[in-house]
Amino acid sequence: MAIKIYTKTGDKGKTSLIGGTKVPKSNIRIDSYGTVDELNSFIGLVNDHLQDNRLKSLLKEIQDRLFTIGSSLACDPEKEPLMKIPDLKEADVLMLEEEIDTMNEVLPVMKNFIIPGGHVAVSTAHIARCVCRRAERLCVQIMEAGSFIDPLVIKYLNRLSDFLFVLARYIGHMLNVEEIAWKARV
């Protein structure tokens, strides 16, 4: 028997957090994990443009961590979830730092700000970076509002946006795409 994808439970603008608490779909937690989902989709799009198997595997691992973050954000911080939610680990942040360092070893030193573009894979990585920064800002708003958020989520998203910036440069390097230096009009 097929499971219907539509439940009609959100037809009046409400949804449930993990734990059962009903909230408006405009709730910051819904916005934050929806933005993480958007980020995950853009990272999938970046992956679809790549041929490098090591990078493809790495991006799949990052997508897994984004599902972990989304699960964390979808939980009602006032209730203990009945299901086991995967944990984000400090090692996940360290892995991003190591990958940034590895990619930076072959990249030229930046002398200008870089305008996103030059190849669809480069541009898509930059879009993912921008969405990642938005997700991070939303998570900071949750924290500033006094609602619980694992500090490691904010740290991971901060490092991931750095990773995505370097990844965009690295993809361009691999594809022999010249970086577009921003030259300010003065």
mmCIF file of N, CA and C in Angstrom, residues 3-16 22 25:
data_model
loop_
_atom_site.group_PDB
_atom_site.id
_atom_site.type_symbol
_atom_site.label_atom_id
_atom_site.label_comp_id
_atom_site.label_asym_id
_atom_site.label_seq_id
_atom_site.Cartn_x
_atom_site.Cartn_y
_atom_site.Cartn_z
ATOM 1 N N ILE A 3 1.997 5.067 0.634
ATOM 2 C CA ILE A 3 1.748 6.092 1.642
ATOM 3 C C ILE A 3 1.527 7.408 0.913
ATOM 4 N N LYS A 4 0.473 8.116 1.277
ATOM 5 C CA LYS A 4 0.192 9.401 0.658
ATOM 6 C C LYS A 4 1.176 10.441 1.198
ATOM 7 N N ILE A 5 1.680 11.257 0.313
ATOM 8 C CA ILE A 5 2.634 12.291 0.700
ATOM 9 C C ILE A 5 1.914 13.475 1.335
ATOM 10 N N TYR A 6 0.668 13.666 0.983
ATOM 11 C CA TYR A 6 -0.056 14.784 1.572
ATOM 12 C C TYR A 6 -0.900 14.305 2.743
ATOM 13 N N THR A 7 -0.859 15.098 3.820
ATOM 14 C CA THR A 7 -1.608 14.746 5.033
ATOM 15 C C THR A 7 -2.727 15.736 5.309
ATOM 16 N N LYS A 8 -2.648 16.908 4.713
ATOM 17 C CA LYS A 8 -3.610 17.996 4.884
ATOM 18 C C LYS A 8 -3.557 18.623 6.278
ATOM 19 N N THR A 9 -2.638 18.146 7.146
ATOM 20 C CA THR A 9 -2.577 18.682 8.507
ATOM 21 C C THR A 9 -2.036 20.101 8.550
ATOM 22 N N GLY A 10 -1.323 20.551 7.511
ATOM 23 C CA GLY A 10 -0.761 21.897 7.492
ATOM 24 C C GLY A 10 -1.569 22.891 6.693
ATOM 25 N N ASP A 11 -2.766 22.505 6.303
ATOM 26 C CA ASP A 11 -3.569 23.360 5.428
ATOM 27 C C ASP A 11 -3.965 24.692 6.060
ATOM 28 N N LYS A 12 -3.898 24.796 7.359
ATOM 29 C CA LYS A 12 -4.279 26.039 8.038
ATOM 30 C C LYS A 12 -3.055 26.804 8.547
ATOM 31 N N GLY A 13 -1.869 26.467 7.995
ATOM 32 C CA GLY A 13 -0.678 27.240 8.322
ATOM 33 C C GLY A 13 0.048 26.826 9.584
ATOM 34 N N LYS A 14 -0.253 25.641 10.086
ATOM 35 C CA LYS A 14 0.431 25.138 11.285
ATOM 36 C C LYS A 14 1.106 23.820 10.946
ATOM 37 N N THR A 15 2.139 23.506 11.710
ATOM 38 C CA THR A 15 2.841 22.235 11.569
ATOM 39 C C THR A 15 3.328 21.817 12.950
ATOM 40 N N SER A 16 3.885 20.630 13.041
ATOM 41 C CA SER A 16 4.353 20.136 14.334
ATOM 42 C C SER A 16 5.861 20.003 14.349
ATOM 43 N N LYS A 22 2.556 22.072 18.214
ATOM 44 C CA LYS A 22 2.069 22.751 17.004
ATOM 45 C C LYS A 22 2.579 24.187 16.999
ATOM 46 N N LYS A 25 3.683 27.868 10.614
ATOM 47 C CA LYS A 25 4.731 27.568 9.631
ATOM 48 C C LYS A 25 5.711 28.723 9.479
#
